[in-house]
Coordinates of C-alpha atoms in Angstrom, one line a residue:
M190 CA -4.7 -14.0 -82.9
V191 CA -5.4 -17.2 -81.0
M192 CA -7.9 -19.6 -82.2
V193 CA -9.3 -22.3 -79.8
I194 CA -11.2 -25.3 -81.2
S195 CA -13.1 -27.5 -78.8
I196 CA -14.3 -31.0 -79.9
A197 CA -15.6 -32.0 -76.5
P198 CA -19.2 -30.9 -75.4
S199 CA -19.1 -28.0 -73.1
F200 CA -19.1 -28.3 -69.4
T201 CA -22.7 -27.2 -69.2
Q202 CA -23.8 -29.6 -71.8
Q203 CA -22.2 -32.4 -69.9
N204 CA -23.7 -31.3 -66.6
R205 CA -27.2 -31.1 -68.3
N206 CA -26.9 -34.8 -69.3
L207 CA -25.8 -35.8 -65.7
Y208 CA -27.8 -33.9 -63.3
H209 CA -31.5 -34.5 -63.0
D210 CA -34.1 -33.6 -60.5
G211 CA -32.9 -35.4 -57.2
W212 CA -30.3 -37.7 -58.7
I213 CA -27.1 -37.8 -60.9
D214 CA -26.8 -40.1 -63.9
L215 CA -23.4 -41.4 -63.1
N216 CA -23.2 -43.9 -66.0
K217 CA -24.9 -41.6 -68.3
N218 CA -27.5 -44.1 -69.5
G219 CA -30.4 -41.7 -69.1
E220 CA -32.1 -44.0 -66.5
K221 CA -32.2 -43.7 -62.7
D222 CA -30.5 -47.0 -61.6
V223 CA -31.0 -48.1 -58.0
Y224 CA -27.5 -47.2 -57.0
E225 CA -28.0 -43.6 -58.3
D226 CA -31.2 -43.3 -56.1
P227 CA -30.1 -41.6 -52.8
F228 CA -33.4 -42.7 -51.2
Q229 CA -32.7 -46.5 -51.7
P230 CA -31.1 -48.3 -48.8
V231 CA -27.3 -48.4 -49.0
E232 CA -27.1 -52.2 -49.2
K233 CA -29.5 -52.3 -52.2
R234 CA -27.5 -49.5 -54.0
V235 CA -24.3 -51.4 -53.5
R236 CA -25.7 -54.7 -54.8
D237 CA -27.1 -52.9 -58.0
L238 CA -23.7 -51.1 -58.5
L239 CA -21.7 -54.4 -58.2
S240 CA -24.2 -56.2 -60.4
Q241 CA -23.4 -53.7 -63.3
M242 CA -19.6 -53.9 -62.8
T243 CA -17.5 -56.2 -64.8
P244 CA -14.9 -58.5 -62.9
E245 CA -12.2 -56.1 -63.8
D246 CA -14.1 -53.2 -62.3
N247 CA -14.7 -55.1 -59.2
V248 CA -10.9 -55.9 -58.7
N249 CA -9.6 -52.4 -59.5

């Protein structure tokens, strides 16, 4: 007999937290950020994303 114990939420639970109607919550904060909004102009989305990144994130 094999027993499997999972401590991580199931894939469907994770998806439910990420996928919303018309957008994906990439940073999992529960809010639709500008960079997550596909209807915003690309320049505005990039500016918003960069503003939320740390200097280390920007370099890597």
